[in-house]
Each structure stands twice: as C-alpha cells, then as structure tokens.
Amino acid sequence: MEIPFTLPPRFTTQNHGNVNNEEEKEEEEMKQEARRDILAHRGSLSVRRWYPVGTVLAGLYSVPPLSEVVAPPPGMATRLCFSVEYRHGSEQLMVSLLRLGNLPPRFHGNVTLVELRLLPDDRRPRQAKSRGTGPDPEFNDCLVFQVSGVCVPRSTLSVCVLSVEQDGKRHAVGRVLFPLEGELGQAGRVLWRDLETEDNTQCSELGDVQVSLSYSPSLQRLSVVVLRARGLQLLTDAGVCVQVSLQIHTQVVKMKRSCVLKSDNNPYFDHRMTFKLRSQHLDEACLRFELQQPNNIRSEPPALLGVLVLGPFMYARGLQLQHWMDMVNTPQEPVELWHGLSRAS
C-alpha cells in the first residue's frame, strides 16, 4: 500500500532570502535536467546524452585506416587487403574489406564488386562495391556473419572479386579462400592475400569439346548444346556419348545423355538439352559434362574419356568460369566455346 507524501513549503526569513533563492534556482535546474534525461530515455532525437533508437555505434564496426595500409609494389599479382575478427560475446565474425592492389589494366575503368561467403554452409553472399576505379580500388566496408564459436574454426571465408562494366556485364578477377582455423588470434590484423586466377590455356591431352550455353530468365530455362568433340582418346570402337548433369551444390538435380555415335575421334553431336533452373540458383549450380564409351557388358559402367565442369566461382576457373558468366551476362543469346577435357577427380 502506497501512502502519498508531500513536503511542506519552505518558509524563509528576510535575512537568508538571497541564499534560499540561489538554492531554489539550483533545484529548478536539476529538475529541468532530470526532465531532459527522461525525454532522452523515451527516444528523443534532440538529446545528446542518450543514443536515440536506431543509431549505429560506429566504433563496433571500425576498420583500420587506409593511411596505415601499404599497397603492394606494382608488377605483383592482384592482392586483396582485409582483416578478420571474431567476437565471442555476440558470436559475430567481422570481415573488414579495405582495398585491392594491382588490378589488371583491362579492369581499371570498371566498378569492382566483392562477394563473400562463409563456407561450407553459408549460401547467401554478402556484397561490397568499390568506392572508385583504377588499379587500387578502395572499399573500407565491414561485413558481419552471425556464426557460433564452435563452427568458426571449421569455416572458410570465400571472397570472389568481380569486375562490372557500365552495361552490367561481369568478369571474374579472382578469388581468395581463407581458412579461419588458427587465424583469429590477432584481432584486426591487416592481411594481404593473392587472388587465385587461372589462365585461359586449354589442356587437350584428353581432347576438347565444343559447348553452347544460353539462359532465359523469363522461362527460367538453361539450354545446353553439345556441338562436337575433337582429339578424343577412344578406348574401343563402341562409340561415344555425352552425359550432362545439372548440380546444385553436391546434389544432382537432373541428368541427361546424348545418343551413342559410332564415329572416329572427332564426333559431331549437335545434341540439345534443356534444364529448369531458377535465377537465384545461377550462383549455386553447375553443369558437369562426361564423355563416355559404353561397355559391351551392360552390367559394367561406361568408360570415362574426360570431364568438363562449367559454372560459377564455386566450381570453375578460367575459360570454364568465363563461359558461365558470359551466359549470365547475355541472357537469351547462345555462347559457344571450346574447352579442354580433364580427368575425373
């Protein structure tokens, strides 16, 4: 039970009037200050002593100043400058992107885009765009991943660097794979890592295959045409066929096979296949081509002559990656390229 209680008014004598007046002024100022504090606690945007609702504390996401980051000397490989820090209290992985160094000249006029993923589980990439162009574009961005302390040592940070032209076409620059195990001891340490790139040379030891790709965003359809092959190392005279698999991550979504051609080492297939593929899966899917020779014994698996994988950074490099990106950049238009076959891994 609460009992109302009030203080009686204070009576002052004339001799102490000035002193009491000063005390009353001080009390009035204290009351006004208390009112301002109460308003601030309720979310007032005009009070400086409290943080208003919705503001961001910049200190939590600070990155090393660019003036302290020394760029690599010219002539070296393209390098990415970044820092990584894990905060156990909030279970947040803070990745600070600072800049790129020694970008190839053909990309100097383009905007640089970076996509970050936390492998193996994170499928939705975080993106950051450069604040300028030239050989050493700057980012100065901080991206946050919510991940438990148990999963961090088993994770790998994947950083894909893309160059975007004015018309929106994307070109692959390279990628950095950064395993987090044992790398989070020194918080905020500035790191330089070379981008993984592959040249456009083809290995024709096992033969080559010519493939045409096109994608229709409106129909959500991926069209594949296996045109021809050359220089195949046939094992028997049983003929040759092509098996094409559409995969999303490690799962085979659809598999199709051409007819068997009884021909020489340079078969002409001209076989068309279509696959249903949503636009949001273009960065997660790949096509696996297998050139096979059937076995005379049906119970035995066919002999594998060579393998080709076309897809995004997650699966492919070099011409194989560029072919996929050209298909994405030019919807509805077929893109043809020759590719060297490799051995199955």
Short mmCIF file of N, CA, C and O in Angstrom, two decimals, residues 232-243 257 260-265 290-297 300-306:
data_model
loop_
_atom_site.label_atom_id
_atom_site.label_comp_id
_atom_site.label_asym_id
_atom_site.label_seq_id
_atom_site.Cartn_x
_atom_site.Cartn_y
_atom_site.Cartn_z
N LEU A 232 39.65 -37.02 -79.25
CA LEU A 232 39.33 -37.94 -78.16
C LEU A 232 40.24 -39.18 -78.21
O LEU A 232 40.62 -39.65 -79.29
N GLN A 233 40.56 -39.67 -77.05
CA GLN A 233 41.37 -40.88 -76.93
C GLN A 233 40.44 -42.06 -76.70
O GLN A 233 40.19 -42.47 -75.56
N LEU A 234 39.89 -42.61 -77.80
CA LEU A 234 38.92 -43.69 -77.69
C LEU A 234 39.60 -44.98 -77.23
O LEU A 234 40.72 -45.29 -77.67
N LEU A 235 38.91 -45.69 -76.38
CA LEU A 235 39.45 -46.93 -75.83
C LEU A 235 38.99 -48.15 -76.63
O LEU A 235 39.71 -49.14 -76.73
N THR A 236 37.78 -48.09 -77.20
CA THR A 236 37.23 -49.18 -78.00
C THR A 236 36.52 -48.57 -79.21
O THR A 236 36.49 -47.35 -79.39
N ASP A 237 35.91 -49.41 -79.99
CA ASP A 237 35.13 -48.95 -81.15
C ASP A 237 33.63 -48.97 -80.86
O ASP A 237 32.81 -49.06 -81.78
N ALA A 238 33.27 -48.91 -79.57
CA ALA A 238 31.87 -48.99 -79.17
C ALA A 238 31.12 -47.67 -79.35
O ALA A 238 29.93 -47.60 -79.07
N GLY A 239 31.81 -46.61 -79.82
CA GLY A 239 31.14 -45.33 -79.98
C GLY A 239 31.36 -44.44 -78.76
O GLY A 239 32.06 -44.79 -77.81
N VAL A 240 30.73 -43.27 -78.78
CA VAL A 240 30.91 -42.30 -77.70
C VAL A 240 29.61 -41.53 -77.49
O VAL A 240 28.83 -41.31 -78.44
N CYS A 241 29.35 -41.12 -76.26
CA CYS A 241 28.17 -40.32 -75.92
C CYS A 241 28.57 -39.28 -74.87
O CYS A 241 29.65 -39.34 -74.29
N VAL A 242 27.67 -38.33 -74.63
CA VAL A 242 27.90 -37.27 -73.65
C VAL A 242 26.79 -37.32 -72.61
O VAL A 242 25.60 -37.34 -72.96
N GLN A 243 27.19 -37.35 -71.34
CA GLN A 243 26.24 -37.27 -70.22
C GLN A 243 26.40 -35.92 -69.55
O GLN A 243 27.50 -35.54 -69.16
N ARG A 257 21.45 -37.60 -71.30
CA ARG A 257 22.52 -38.25 -72.06
C ARG A 257 22.17 -38.20 -73.54
O ARG A 257 21.01 -38.34 -73.94
N VAL A 260 24.47 -42.53 -78.67
CA VAL A 260 25.83 -43.03 -78.90
C VAL A 260 26.16 -42.91 -80.38
O VAL A 260 25.40 -43.35 -81.24
N LEU A 261 27.29 -42.26 -80.67
CA LEU A 261 27.73 -42.07 -82.05
C LEU A 261 28.84 -43.06 -82.37
O LEU A 261 29.84 -43.16 -81.66
N LYS A 262 28.66 -43.79 -83.47
CA LYS A 262 29.70 -44.69 -83.96
C LYS A 262 30.57 -43.90 -84.93
O LYS A 262 30.25 -43.77 -86.12
N SER A 263 31.63 -43.32 -84.44
CA SER A 263 32.44 -42.45 -85.30
C SER A 263 33.90 -42.51 -84.88
O SER A 263 34.29 -43.32 -84.04
N ASP A 264 34.69 -41.61 -85.45
CA ASP A 264 36.11 -41.56 -85.15
C ASP A 264 36.36 -40.70 -83.91
O ASP A 264 35.46 -40.48 -83.10
N ASN A 265 37.58 -40.14 -83.81
CA ASN A 265 37.96 -39.35 -82.64
C ASN A 265 37.38 -37.94 -82.65
O ASN A 265 37.59 -37.20 -81.70
N GLU A 290 30.37 -35.36 -69.14
CA GLU A 290 31.19 -36.56 -69.14
C GLU A 290 31.11 -37.22 -70.51
O GLU A 290 30.02 -37.57 -70.96
N LEU A 291 32.24 -37.35 -71.18
CA LEU A 291 32.28 -38.09 -72.43
C LEU A 291 32.58 -39.54 -72.12
O LEU A 291 33.60 -39.85 -71.47
N GLN A 292 31.68 -40.42 -72.55
CA GLN A 292 31.73 -41.82 -72.15
C GLN A 292 31.73 -42.74 -73.36
O GLN A 292 31.21 -42.39 -74.43
N GLN A 293 32.28 -43.93 -73.15
CA GLN A 293 32.19 -45.02 -74.11
C GLN A 293 31.44 -46.17 -73.46
O GLN A 293 31.84 -46.66 -72.40
N PRO A 294 30.31 -46.59 -74.06
CA PRO A 294 29.54 -47.69 -73.45
C PRO A 294 30.36 -48.97 -73.40
O PRO A 294 31.23 -49.23 -74.24
N ASN A 295 30.06 -49.77 -72.40
CA ASN A 295 30.72 -51.06 -72.24
C ASN A 295 29.87 -52.14 -72.89
O ASN A 295 28.64 -52.08 -72.86
N ASN A 296 30.53 -53.11 -73.48
CA ASN A 296 29.80 -54.20 -74.14
C ASN A 296 28.99 -55.01 -73.14
O ASN A 296 27.97 -55.61 -73.49
N ILE A 297 29.45 -55.03 -71.90
CA ILE A 297 28.72 -55.73 -70.84
C ILE A 297 27.83 -54.70 -70.14
O ILE A 297 28.32 -53.72 -69.57
N GLU A 300 28.42 -53.47 -66.57
CA GLU A 300 29.63 -52.70 -66.29
C GLU A 300 29.38 -51.22 -66.60
O GLU A 300 28.69 -50.88 -67.57
N PRO A 301 29.93 -50.29 -65.79
CA PRO A 301 29.75 -48.87 -66.07
C PRO A 301 30.52 -48.47 -67.33
O PRO A 301 31.50 -49.12 -67.71
N PRO A 302 30.09 -47.40 -68.00
CA PRO A 302 30.80 -46.96 -69.22
C PRO A 302 32.18 -46.43 -68.89
O PRO A 302 32.46 -45.97 -67.78
N ALA A 303 33.06 -46.49 -69.87
CA ALA A 303 34.42 -45.97 -69.71
C ALA A 303 34.39 -44.45 -69.85
O ALA A 303 33.75 -43.91 -70.76
N LEU A 304 35.09 -43.76 -68.95
CA LEU A 304 35.09 -42.30 -68.91
C LEU A 304 36.29 -41.77 -69.68
O LEU A 304 37.44 -42.07 -69.35
N LEU A 305 36.02 -40.95 -70.71
CA LEU A 305 37.09 -40.38 -71.54
C LEU A 305 37.58 -39.04 -71.03
O LEU A 305 38.75 -38.70 -71.22
N GLY A 306 36.71 -38.27 -70.43
CA GLY A 306 37.10 -36.94 -69.95
C GLY A 306 35.92 -36.23 -69.33
O GLY A 306 34.76 -36.60 -69.55
#
